[in-house]
PDB file of C-alpha atoms in Angstrom:
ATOM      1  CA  UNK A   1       0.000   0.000   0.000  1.00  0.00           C
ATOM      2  CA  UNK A   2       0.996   3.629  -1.120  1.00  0.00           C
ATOM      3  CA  UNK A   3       0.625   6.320   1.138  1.00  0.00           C
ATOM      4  CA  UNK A   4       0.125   9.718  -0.279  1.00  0.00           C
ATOM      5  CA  UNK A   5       1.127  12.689   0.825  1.00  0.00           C
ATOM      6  CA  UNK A   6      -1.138  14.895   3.257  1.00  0.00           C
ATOM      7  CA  UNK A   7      -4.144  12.422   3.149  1.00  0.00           C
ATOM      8  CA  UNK A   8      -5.294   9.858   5.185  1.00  0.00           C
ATOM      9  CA  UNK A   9      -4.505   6.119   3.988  1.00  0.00           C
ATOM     10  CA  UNK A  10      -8.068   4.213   3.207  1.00  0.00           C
ATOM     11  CA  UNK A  11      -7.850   0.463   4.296  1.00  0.00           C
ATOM     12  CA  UNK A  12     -11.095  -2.092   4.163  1.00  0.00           C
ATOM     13  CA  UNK A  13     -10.980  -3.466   7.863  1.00  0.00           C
ATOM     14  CA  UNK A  14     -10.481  -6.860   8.409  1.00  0.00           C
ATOM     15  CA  UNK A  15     -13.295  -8.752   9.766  1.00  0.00           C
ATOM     16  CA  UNK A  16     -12.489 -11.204  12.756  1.00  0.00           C
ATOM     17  CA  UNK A  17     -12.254 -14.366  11.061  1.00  0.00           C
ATOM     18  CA  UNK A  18     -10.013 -12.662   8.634  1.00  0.00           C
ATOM     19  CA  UNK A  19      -8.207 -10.960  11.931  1.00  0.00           C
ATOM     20  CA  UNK A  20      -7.357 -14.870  12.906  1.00  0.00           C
ATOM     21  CA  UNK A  21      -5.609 -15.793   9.574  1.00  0.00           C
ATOM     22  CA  UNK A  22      -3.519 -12.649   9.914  1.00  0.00           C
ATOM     23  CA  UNK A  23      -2.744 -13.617  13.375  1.00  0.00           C
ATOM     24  CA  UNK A  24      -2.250 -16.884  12.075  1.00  0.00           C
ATOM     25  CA  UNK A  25       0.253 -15.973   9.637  1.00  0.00           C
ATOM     26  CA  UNK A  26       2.756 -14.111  12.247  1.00  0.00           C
ATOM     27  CA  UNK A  27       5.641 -15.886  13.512  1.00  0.00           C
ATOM     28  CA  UNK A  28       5.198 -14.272  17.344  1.00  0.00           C
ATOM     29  CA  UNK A  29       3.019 -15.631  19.696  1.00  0.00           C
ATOM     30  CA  UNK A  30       0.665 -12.861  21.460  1.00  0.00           C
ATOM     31  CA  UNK A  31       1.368 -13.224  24.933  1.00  0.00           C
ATOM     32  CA  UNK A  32      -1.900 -10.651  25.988  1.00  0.00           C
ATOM     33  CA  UNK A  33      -4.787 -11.739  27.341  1.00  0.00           C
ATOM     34  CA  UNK A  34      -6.898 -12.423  24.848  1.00  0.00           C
ATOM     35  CA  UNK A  35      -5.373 -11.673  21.702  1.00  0.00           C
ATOM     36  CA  UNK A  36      -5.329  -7.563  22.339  1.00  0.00           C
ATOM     37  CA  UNK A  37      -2.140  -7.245  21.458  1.00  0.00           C
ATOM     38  CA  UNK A  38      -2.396  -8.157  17.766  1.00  0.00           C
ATOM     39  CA  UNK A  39      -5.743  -6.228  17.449  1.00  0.00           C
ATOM     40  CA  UNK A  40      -3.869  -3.058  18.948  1.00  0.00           C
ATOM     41  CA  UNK A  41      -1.573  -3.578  16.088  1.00  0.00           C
ATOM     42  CA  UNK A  42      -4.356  -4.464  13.381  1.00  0.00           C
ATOM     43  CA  UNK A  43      -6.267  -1.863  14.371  1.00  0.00           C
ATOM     44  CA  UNK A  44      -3.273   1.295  13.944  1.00  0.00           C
ATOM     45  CA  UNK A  45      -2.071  -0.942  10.831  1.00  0.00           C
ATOM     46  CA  UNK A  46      -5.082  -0.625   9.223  1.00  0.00           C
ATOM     47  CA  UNK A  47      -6.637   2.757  10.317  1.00  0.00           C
ATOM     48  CA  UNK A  48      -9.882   1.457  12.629  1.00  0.00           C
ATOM     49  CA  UNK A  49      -9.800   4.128  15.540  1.00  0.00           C
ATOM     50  CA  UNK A  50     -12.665   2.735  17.617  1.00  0.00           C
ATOM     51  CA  UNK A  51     -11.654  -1.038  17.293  1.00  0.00           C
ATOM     52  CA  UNK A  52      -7.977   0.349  18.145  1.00  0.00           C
ATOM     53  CA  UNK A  53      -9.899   2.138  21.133  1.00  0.00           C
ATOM     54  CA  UNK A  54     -11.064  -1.185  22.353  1.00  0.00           C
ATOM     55  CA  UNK A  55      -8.196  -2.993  22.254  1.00  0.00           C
ATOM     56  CA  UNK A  56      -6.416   0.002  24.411  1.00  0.00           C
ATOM     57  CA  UNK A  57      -9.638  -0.841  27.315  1.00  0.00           C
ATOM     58  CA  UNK A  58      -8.756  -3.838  27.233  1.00  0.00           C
ATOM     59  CA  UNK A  59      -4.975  -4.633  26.801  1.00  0.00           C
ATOM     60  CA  UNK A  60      -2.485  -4.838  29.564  1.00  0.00           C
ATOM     61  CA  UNK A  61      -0.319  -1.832  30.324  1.00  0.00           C
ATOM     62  CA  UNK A  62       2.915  -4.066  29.999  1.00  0.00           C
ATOM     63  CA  UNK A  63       1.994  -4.388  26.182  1.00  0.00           C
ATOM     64  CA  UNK A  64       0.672  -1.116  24.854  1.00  0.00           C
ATOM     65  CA  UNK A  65       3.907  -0.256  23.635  1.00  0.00           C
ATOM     66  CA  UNK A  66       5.123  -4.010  22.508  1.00  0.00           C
ATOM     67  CA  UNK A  67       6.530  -4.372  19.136  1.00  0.00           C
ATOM     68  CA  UNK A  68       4.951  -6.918  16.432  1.00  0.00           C
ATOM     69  CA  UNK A  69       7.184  -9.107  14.384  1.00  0.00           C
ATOM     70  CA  UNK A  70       7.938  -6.302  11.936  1.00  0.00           C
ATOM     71  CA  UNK A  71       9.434  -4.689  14.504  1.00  0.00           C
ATOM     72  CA  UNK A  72       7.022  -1.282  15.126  1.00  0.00           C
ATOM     73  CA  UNK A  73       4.343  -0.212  17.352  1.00  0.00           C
ATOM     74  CA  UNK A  74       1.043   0.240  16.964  1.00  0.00           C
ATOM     75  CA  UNK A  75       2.049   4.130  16.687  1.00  0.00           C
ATOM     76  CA  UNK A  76       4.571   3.680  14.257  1.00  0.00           C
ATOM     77  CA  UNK A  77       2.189   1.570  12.153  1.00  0.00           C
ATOM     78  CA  UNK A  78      -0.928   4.344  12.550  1.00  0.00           C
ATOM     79  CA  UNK A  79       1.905   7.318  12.190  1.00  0.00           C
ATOM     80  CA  UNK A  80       3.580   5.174   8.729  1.00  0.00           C
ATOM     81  CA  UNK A  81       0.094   4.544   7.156  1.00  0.00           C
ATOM     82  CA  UNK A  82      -1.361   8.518   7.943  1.00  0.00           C
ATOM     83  CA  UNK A  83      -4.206   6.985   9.923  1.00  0.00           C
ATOM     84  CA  UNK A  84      -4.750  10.316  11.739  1.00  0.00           C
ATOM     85  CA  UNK A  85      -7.820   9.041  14.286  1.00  0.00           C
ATOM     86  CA  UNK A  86      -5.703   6.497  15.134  1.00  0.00           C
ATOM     87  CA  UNK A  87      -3.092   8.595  16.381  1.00  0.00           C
ATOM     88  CA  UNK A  88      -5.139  10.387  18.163  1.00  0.00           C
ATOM     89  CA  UNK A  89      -6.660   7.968  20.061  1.00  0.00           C
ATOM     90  CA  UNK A  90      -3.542   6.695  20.848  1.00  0.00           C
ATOM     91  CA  UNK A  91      -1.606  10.140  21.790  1.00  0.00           C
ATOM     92  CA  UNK A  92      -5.025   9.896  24.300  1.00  0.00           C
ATOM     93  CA  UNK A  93      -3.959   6.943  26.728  1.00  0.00           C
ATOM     94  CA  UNK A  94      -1.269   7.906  28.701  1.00  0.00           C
ATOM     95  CA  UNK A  95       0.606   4.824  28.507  1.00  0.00           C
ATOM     96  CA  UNK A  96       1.349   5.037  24.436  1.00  0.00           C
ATOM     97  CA  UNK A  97       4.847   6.116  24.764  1.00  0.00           C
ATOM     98  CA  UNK A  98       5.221   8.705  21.742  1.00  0.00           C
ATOM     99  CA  UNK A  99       9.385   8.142  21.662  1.00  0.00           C
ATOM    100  CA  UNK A 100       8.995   4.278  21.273  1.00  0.00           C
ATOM    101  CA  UNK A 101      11.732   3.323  18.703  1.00  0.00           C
ATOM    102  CA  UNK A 102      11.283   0.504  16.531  1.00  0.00           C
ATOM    103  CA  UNK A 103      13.908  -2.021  15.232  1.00  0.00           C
ATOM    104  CA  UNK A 104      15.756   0.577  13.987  1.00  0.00           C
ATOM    105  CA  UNK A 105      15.576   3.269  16.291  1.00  0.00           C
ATOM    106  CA  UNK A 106      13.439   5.139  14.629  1.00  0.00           C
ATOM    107  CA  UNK A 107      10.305   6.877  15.858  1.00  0.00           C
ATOM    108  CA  UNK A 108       6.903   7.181  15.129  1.00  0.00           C
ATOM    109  CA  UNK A 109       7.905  10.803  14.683  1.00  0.00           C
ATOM    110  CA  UNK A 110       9.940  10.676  11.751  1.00  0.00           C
ATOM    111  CA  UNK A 111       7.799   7.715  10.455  1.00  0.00           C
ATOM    112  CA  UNK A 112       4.748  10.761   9.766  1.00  0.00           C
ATOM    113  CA  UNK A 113       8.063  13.243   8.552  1.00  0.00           C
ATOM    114  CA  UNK A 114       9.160  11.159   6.227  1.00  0.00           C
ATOM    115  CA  UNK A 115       5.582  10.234   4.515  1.00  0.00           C
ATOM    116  CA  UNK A 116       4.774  13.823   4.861  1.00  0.00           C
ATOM    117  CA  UNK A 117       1.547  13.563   7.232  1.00  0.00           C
ATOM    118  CA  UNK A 118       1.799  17.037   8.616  1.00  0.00           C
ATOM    119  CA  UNK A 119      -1.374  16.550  11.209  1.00  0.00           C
ATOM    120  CA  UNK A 120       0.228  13.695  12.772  1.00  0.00           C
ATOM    121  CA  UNK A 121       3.094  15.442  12.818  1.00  0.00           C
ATOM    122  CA  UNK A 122       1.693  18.776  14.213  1.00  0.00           C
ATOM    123  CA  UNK A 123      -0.424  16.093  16.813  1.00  0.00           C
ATOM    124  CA  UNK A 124       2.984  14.250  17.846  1.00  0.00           C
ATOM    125  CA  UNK A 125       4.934  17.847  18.270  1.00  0.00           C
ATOM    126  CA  UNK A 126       2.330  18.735  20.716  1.00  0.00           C
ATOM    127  CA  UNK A 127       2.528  15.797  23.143  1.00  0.00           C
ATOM    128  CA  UNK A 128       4.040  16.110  26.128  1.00  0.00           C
ATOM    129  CA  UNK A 129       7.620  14.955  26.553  1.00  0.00           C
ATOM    130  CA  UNK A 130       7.908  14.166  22.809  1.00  0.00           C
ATOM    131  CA  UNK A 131      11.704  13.985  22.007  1.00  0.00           C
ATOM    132  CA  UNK A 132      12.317  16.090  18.453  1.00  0.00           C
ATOM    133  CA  UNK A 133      15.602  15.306  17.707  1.00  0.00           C
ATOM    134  CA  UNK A 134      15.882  11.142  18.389  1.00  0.00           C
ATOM    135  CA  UNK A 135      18.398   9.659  15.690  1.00  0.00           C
ATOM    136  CA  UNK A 136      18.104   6.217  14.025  1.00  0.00           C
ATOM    137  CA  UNK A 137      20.104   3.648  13.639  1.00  0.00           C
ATOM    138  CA  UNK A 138      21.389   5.596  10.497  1.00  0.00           C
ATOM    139  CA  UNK A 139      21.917   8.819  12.546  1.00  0.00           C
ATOM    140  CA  UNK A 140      18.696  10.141  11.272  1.00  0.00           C
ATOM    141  CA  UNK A 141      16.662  12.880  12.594  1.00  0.00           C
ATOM    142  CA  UNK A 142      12.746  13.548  11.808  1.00  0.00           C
ATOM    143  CA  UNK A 143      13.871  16.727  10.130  1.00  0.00           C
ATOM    144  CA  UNK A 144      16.502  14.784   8.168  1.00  0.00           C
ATOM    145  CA  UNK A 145      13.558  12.218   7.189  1.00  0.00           C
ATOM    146  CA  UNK A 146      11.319  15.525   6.379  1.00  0.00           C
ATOM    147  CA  UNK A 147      13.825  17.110   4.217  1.00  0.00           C
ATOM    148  CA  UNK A 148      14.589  13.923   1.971  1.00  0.00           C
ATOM    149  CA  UNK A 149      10.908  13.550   1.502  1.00  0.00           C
ATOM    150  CA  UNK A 150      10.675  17.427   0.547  1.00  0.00           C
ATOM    151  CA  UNK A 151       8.123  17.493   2.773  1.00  0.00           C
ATOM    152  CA  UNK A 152       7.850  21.130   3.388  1.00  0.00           C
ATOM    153  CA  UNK A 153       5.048  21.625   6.018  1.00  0.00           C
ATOM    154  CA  UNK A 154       6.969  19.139   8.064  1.00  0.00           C
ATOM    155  CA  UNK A 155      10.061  20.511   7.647  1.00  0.00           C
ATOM    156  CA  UNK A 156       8.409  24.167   9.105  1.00  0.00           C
ATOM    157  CA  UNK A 157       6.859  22.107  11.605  1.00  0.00           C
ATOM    158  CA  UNK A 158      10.182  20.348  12.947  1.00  0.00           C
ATOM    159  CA  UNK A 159      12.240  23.539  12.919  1.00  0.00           C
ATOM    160  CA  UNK A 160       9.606  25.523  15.099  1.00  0.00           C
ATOM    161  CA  UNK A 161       9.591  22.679  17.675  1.00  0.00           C
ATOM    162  CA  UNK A 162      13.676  23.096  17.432  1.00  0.00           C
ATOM    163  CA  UNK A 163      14.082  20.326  15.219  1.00  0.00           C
ATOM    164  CA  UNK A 164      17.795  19.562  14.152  1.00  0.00           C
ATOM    165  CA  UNK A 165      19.497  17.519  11.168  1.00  0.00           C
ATOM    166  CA  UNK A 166      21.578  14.980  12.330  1.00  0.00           C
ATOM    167  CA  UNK A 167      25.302  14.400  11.554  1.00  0.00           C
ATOM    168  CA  UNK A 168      25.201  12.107   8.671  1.00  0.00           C
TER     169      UNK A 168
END
């Protein structure tokens, strides 16, 4: 799936049974209580705010932020694929932790820079405690991710939140 720039990503939500062949398919087991896990991380994949809502009510606080096997979040997912109301309802529970890194250090911040989804941006720079200048494994910066992409409202963003490019 294509993102483009500045809109939100449409995806057809899986129904349940198809929710257990995708959970089916992974090659982690979901250690939550029933299953919550990998509808946190269906739910931000595939841009379904209210079933990502439940999942939140209902999911253990030790797994909120727990990585699926490709290694990102369920904010990194909902920030990557521009699913705005996700985002949102996960910038709302306290426990999402907005600097998560994924397998490669980056963050869900420069996963919206670098696809050039300036309201999750603007909604991530506005979170308390959010850390603007985290570097990736590749010494990256959300700026630095913003500026490749020429995404230019990010970019404006960034810098007014004291964004930095890092030393590549």
């Amino acid at each position: 799936m294509v993102a483009k720039e500045e809109e939100e990503v449409e995806a057809e939500w899986i129904s349940g049974d198809e929710l257990e062949l995708f959970e089916g398919k992974s090659n982690w087991v979901d250690a939550s209580k029933h299953g919550c896990l990998s509808k946190l991380l269906s739910a931000a994949e595939f841009g379904n705010a209210d079933f990502c809502s439940e999942a939140l009510r209902d999911i253990e606080d030790e797994f909120v932020n727990a990585k699926g096997d490709d290694g990102d979040t369920s904010l990194h997912l909902a920030c990557l694929y521009g699913h705005v109301d996700v985002v949102k309802v996960l910038l709302s529970d306290e426990r999402v932790d907005v600097n998560a890194r994924d397998d490669d250090d980056g963050t869900s911040l420069a996963d919206a820079s670098a696809s050039g989804f300036h309201e999750i941006v603007a909604l991530l720079l506005a979170k308390k405690g959010i850390e603007v200048n985290l570097k990736d494994s590749d010494g990256e910066t959300a700026l630095d991710c913003a500026i490749r992409g020429e995404h230019e409202k990010c970019v404006e963003l960034l810098k007014a939140a004291g964004g930095k490019e890092g030393e590549l």
